[in-house]
PDB file of C-alpha atoms in Angstrom:
ATOM      1  CA  MET A   1      94.212  90.518 108.962  1.00 56.00           C
ATOM      2  CA  LYS A   2      91.435  91.191 106.264  1.00 62.00           C
ATOM      3  CA  GLN A   3      92.788  94.783 106.140  1.00 57.00           C
ATOM      4  CA  VAL A   4      96.242  93.736 105.582  1.00 45.00           C
ATOM      5  CA  ARG A   5      95.133  91.275 102.548  1.00 53.00           C
ATOM      6  CA  ILE A   6      93.235  94.260 101.078  1.00 48.00           C
ATOM      7  CA  LEU A   7      96.267  96.679 101.455  1.00 46.00           C
ATOM      8  CA  PHE A   8      98.591  94.166  99.820  1.00 43.00           C
ATOM      9  CA  ALA A   9      96.068  93.581  97.009  1.00 44.00           C
ATOM     10  CA  PHE A  10      95.833  97.233  96.180  1.00 45.00           C
ATOM     11  CA  THR A  11      99.740  97.585  96.519  1.00 43.00           C
ATOM     12  CA  LEU A  12     100.319  94.702  94.122  1.00 36.00           C
ATOM     13  CA  LEU A  13      97.862  95.998  91.679  1.00 39.00           C
ATOM     14  CA  THR A  14      99.617  99.418  91.712  1.00 40.00           C
ATOM     15  CA  VAL A  15     103.058  97.870  91.161  1.00 36.00           C
ATOM     16  CA  LEU A  16     101.872  95.720  88.378  1.00 35.00           C
ATOM     17  CA  ILE A  17     100.138  98.353  86.346  1.00 36.00           C
ATOM     18  CA  SER A  18     102.292 101.300  87.106  1.00 39.00           C
ATOM     19  CA  GLY A  19     103.511 101.370  83.545  1.00 36.00           C
ATOM     20  CA  GLN A  20     100.045 102.384  82.232  1.00 38.00           C
ATOM     21  CA  GLN A  21     100.023 105.646  80.363  1.00 39.00           C
ATOM     22  CA  VAL A  22      96.243 106.286  80.253  1.00 41.00           C
ATOM     23  CA  HIS A  23      95.061 109.801  81.388  1.00 46.00           C
ATOM     24  CA  ALA A  24      92.285 109.726  83.917  1.00 52.00           C
ATOM     25  CA  GLN A  25      90.112 112.033  85.813  1.00 72.00           C
ATOM     26  CA  ASP A  26      89.894 113.018  89.537  1.00 79.00           C
ATOM     27  CA  PHE A  27      87.435 110.805  91.319  1.00 82.00           C
ATOM     28  CA  PHE A  28      85.819 113.405  93.141  1.00 83.00           C
ATOM     29  CA  LYS A  29      85.273 115.809  90.253  1.00 83.00           C
ATOM     30  CA  THR A  30      83.874 113.461  87.664  1.00 81.00           C
ATOM     31  CA  ASN A  31      81.845 111.446  90.012  1.00 82.00           C
ATOM     32  CA  ALA A  32      80.339 114.045  92.047  1.00 83.00           C
ATOM     33  CA  GLY A  33      76.846 112.611  92.246  1.00 90.00           C
ATOM     34  CA  MET A  34      77.968 109.829  94.323  1.00 93.00           C
ATOM     35  CA  CYS A  35      80.180 111.957  96.669  1.00 92.00           C
ATOM     36  CA  LYS A  36      79.093 113.882  99.542  1.00 95.00           C
ATOM     37  CA  MET A  37      82.045 116.115 100.233  1.00 93.00           C
ATOM     38  CA  LEU A  38      83.041 116.167 103.975  1.00 95.00           C
ATOM     39  CA  ALA A  39      86.412 118.108 103.422  1.00 92.00           C
ATOM     40  CA  ASP A  40      88.426 119.643 100.567  1.00 90.00           C
ATOM     41  CA  THR A  41      91.600 121.080 101.698  1.00 91.00           C
ATOM     42  CA  THR A  42      95.104 121.757 100.335  1.00 89.00           C
ATOM     43  CA  PHE A  43      96.495 118.549 101.640  1.00 88.00           C
ATOM     44  CA  GLY A  44      93.539 116.225 101.035  1.00 91.00           C
ATOM     45  CA  THR A  45      89.844 115.483 100.444  1.00 91.00           C
ATOM     46  CA  ALA A  46      87.310 113.469 102.063  1.00 94.00           C
ATOM     47  CA  ALA A  47      83.807 112.336 100.980  1.00 94.00           C
ATOM     48  CA  LEU A  48      81.016 109.870 101.947  1.00 97.00           C
ATOM     49  CA  VAL A  49      80.832 107.851  98.902  1.00 97.00           C
ATOM     50  CA  THR A  50      77.580 105.839  98.051  1.00 97.00           C
ATOM     51  CA  PHE A  51      77.593 103.326  95.079  1.00 96.00           C
ATOM     52  CA  ASN A  52      73.836 102.442  94.322  1.00 97.00           C
ATOM     53  CA  PRO A  53      73.096  99.121  92.877  1.00 97.00           C
ATOM     54  CA  GLY A  54      74.168  99.160  89.277  1.00 96.00           C
ATOM     55  CA  GLN A  55      76.053 102.436  89.586  1.00 96.00           C
ATOM     56  CA  LYS A  56      79.382 102.770  87.603  1.00 95.00           C
ATOM     57  CA  THR A  57      82.026 105.439  87.823  1.00 94.00           C
ATOM     58  CA  THR A  58      83.950 107.163  85.039  1.00 92.00           C
ATOM     59  CA  LEU A  59      87.480 106.375  84.268  1.00 91.00           C
ATOM     60  CA  HIS A  60      89.542 107.806  87.192  1.00 90.00           C
ATOM     61  CA  THR A  61      92.682 107.630  89.427  1.00 87.00           C
ATOM     62  CA  HIS A  62      93.090 107.947  93.123  1.00 87.00           C
ATOM     63  CA  ALA A  63      95.980 109.625  95.152  1.00 86.00           C
ATOM     64  CA  ALA A  64      97.151 107.691  98.121  1.00 90.00           C
ATOM     65  CA  GLU A  65      93.907 107.007 100.155  1.00 92.00           C
ATOM     66  CA  PHE A  66      92.200 105.798 103.305  1.00 96.00           C
ATOM     67  CA  LEU A  67      88.999 104.084 103.168  1.00 97.00           C
ATOM     68  CA  TYR A  68      86.380 103.217 105.895  1.00 98.00           C
ATOM     69  CA  ALA A  69      83.484 100.935 105.026  1.00 98.00           C
ATOM     70  CA  LEU A  70      80.109 102.016 106.360  1.00 98.00           C
ATOM     71  CA  THR A  71      78.315  99.047 104.835  1.00 98.00           C
ATOM     72  CA  ASP A  72      78.834  95.502 103.579  1.00 98.00           C
ATOM     73  CA  GLY A  73      79.228  95.120  99.888  1.00 97.00           C
ATOM     74  CA  THR A  74      81.326  94.067  96.942  1.00 97.00           C
ATOM     75  CA  LEU A  75      82.630  96.522  94.226  1.00 97.00           C
ATOM     76  CA  THR A  76      84.145  95.470  91.000  1.00 97.00           C
ATOM     77  CA  VAL A  77      87.140  97.416  89.720  1.00 95.00           C
ATOM     78  CA  HIS A  78      87.883  97.450  86.110  1.00 97.00           C
ATOM     79  CA  TYR A  79      91.644  98.530  85.340  1.00 92.00           C
ATOM     80  CA  ALA A  80      92.457 100.382  82.010  1.00 91.00           C
ATOM     81  CA  ASP A  81      94.721  97.260  81.092  1.00 89.00           C
ATOM     82  CA  GLY A  82      91.681  95.160  81.067  1.00 93.00           C
ATOM     83  CA  ARG A  83      92.065  93.327  84.467  1.00 93.00           C
ATOM     84  CA  THR A  84      89.163  93.112  86.892  1.00 96.00           C
ATOM     85  CA  VAL A  85      89.370  92.872  90.668  1.00 94.00           C
ATOM     86  CA  GLU A  86      86.467  92.424  93.157  1.00 96.00           C
ATOM     87  CA  PHE A  87      86.577  94.054  96.656  1.00 92.00           C
ATOM     88  CA  ALA A  88      84.440  92.699  99.252  1.00 95.00           C
ATOM     89  CA  LEU A  89      83.929  95.232 102.030  1.00 96.00           C
ATOM     90  CA  LYS A  90      82.426  94.609 105.456  1.00 98.00           C
ATOM     91  CA  GLU A  91      81.037  97.243 107.599  1.00 98.00           C
ATOM     92  CA  GLY A  92      83.947  98.649 109.786  1.00 98.00           C
ATOM     93  CA  ASP A  93      86.674  97.578 107.445  1.00 97.00           C
ATOM     94  CA  SER A  94      89.361 100.197 106.930  1.00 97.00           C
ATOM     95  CA  MET A  95      92.513 100.247 104.833  1.00 94.00           C
ATOM     96  CA  MET A  96      95.245 102.443 103.593  1.00 94.00           C
ATOM     97  CA  ALA A  97      96.330 102.369  99.997  1.00 91.00           C
ATOM     98  CA  PRO A  98      98.949 103.985  97.644  1.00 89.00           C
ATOM     99  CA  SER A  99      97.842 105.929  94.710  1.00 83.00           C
ATOM    100  CA  ASP A 100      95.834 103.771  92.088  1.00 85.00           C
ATOM    101  CA  SER A 101      96.124 103.897  88.368  1.00 86.00           C
ATOM    102  CA  PRO A 102      93.154 104.314  85.789  1.00 90.00           C
ATOM    103  CA  HIS A 103      90.162 102.233  86.474  1.00 92.00           C
ATOM    104  CA  TRP A 104      86.307 102.557  86.707  1.00 94.00           C
ATOM    105  CA  THR A 105      84.286 100.946  89.484  1.00 95.00           C
ATOM    106  CA  GLU A 106      80.739  99.306  89.712  1.00 97.00           C
ATOM    107  CA  ASN A 107      78.258  97.916  92.222  1.00 97.00           C
ATOM    108  CA  LEU A 108      76.940  94.742  90.780  1.00 94.00           C
ATOM    109  CA  GLY A 109      75.084  94.108  94.092  1.00 95.00           C
ATOM    110  CA  LYS A 110      71.257  94.756  95.235  1.00 96.00           C
ATOM    111  CA  LYS A 111      72.059  97.089  97.948  1.00 97.00           C
ATOM    112  CA  PRO A 112      74.032 100.659  98.176  1.00 98.00           C
ATOM    113  CA  VAL A 113      77.742 100.335  99.313  1.00 98.00           C
ATOM    114  CA  LYS A 114      78.888 103.314 101.383  1.00 98.00           C
ATOM    115  CA  PHE A 115      82.252 104.253 102.636  1.00 97.00           C
ATOM    116  CA  ILE A 116      84.364 107.221 103.674  1.00 98.00           C
ATOM    117  CA  LEU A 117      87.189 107.904 101.235  1.00 95.00           C
ATOM    118  CA  VAL A 118      89.938 110.154 102.091  1.00 95.00           C
ATOM    119  CA  GLU A 119      92.650 111.001  99.335  1.00 91.00           C
ATOM    120  CA  PHE A 120      96.005 112.729 100.234  1.00 92.00           C
ATOM    121  CA  ASP A 121      96.955 115.260  97.728  1.00 83.00           C
ATOM    122  CA  GLU A 122     100.716 115.004  98.436  1.00 82.00           C
ATOM    123  CA  HIS A 123     100.797 111.582  97.082  1.00 80.00           C
ATOM    124  CA  PRO A 124      98.832 111.576  93.567  1.00 70.00           C
ATOM    125  CA  TYR A 125      98.931 109.007  90.954  1.00 71.00           C
ATOM    126  CA  ILE A 126     101.755 109.633  88.480  1.00 77.00           C
ATOM    127  CA  PRO A 127     101.944 107.343  85.527  1.00 78.00           C
ATOM    128  CA  ALA A 128     105.508 105.795  85.113  1.00 75.00           C
ATOM    129  CA  LYS A 129     107.529 107.094  82.159  1.00 75.00           C
ATOM    130  CA  LYS A 130     108.102 104.427  79.460  1.00 71.00           C
ATOM    131  CA  MET A 131     111.683 103.796  78.886  1.00 68.00           C
ATOM    132  CA  SER A 132     113.102 104.135  75.262  1.00 67.00           C
ATOM    133  CA  ASN A 133     115.294 101.717  73.785  1.00 62.00           C
TER     134      ASN A 133
END
């Protein structure tokens, strides 16, 4: 049930901020120091991601993704539009989520947060075009 709530939250956030026109970087490239690459193919990328206490990412987006939590922990996600969302992970949690708009993430906790992240290249983040009047 928790996985469904997390997926719903990601989906809702994506829908709400899909109009954002901010350019961001690929997570795996701009945050390479926190990623141990497990696979990088033409259809997707997988990595072991470790957020040390106090560690922050650069502004980035995600293609559609699968996440599997290896440890308990809470991550704080700061979206480009100013909203902030906390995600509490429990070891063994998993979820699928659609592509995600520009944001940066930090670990405000006192212990590392580790998870496997798989992004599906066929479903990248694409900013919505603004409609003209």
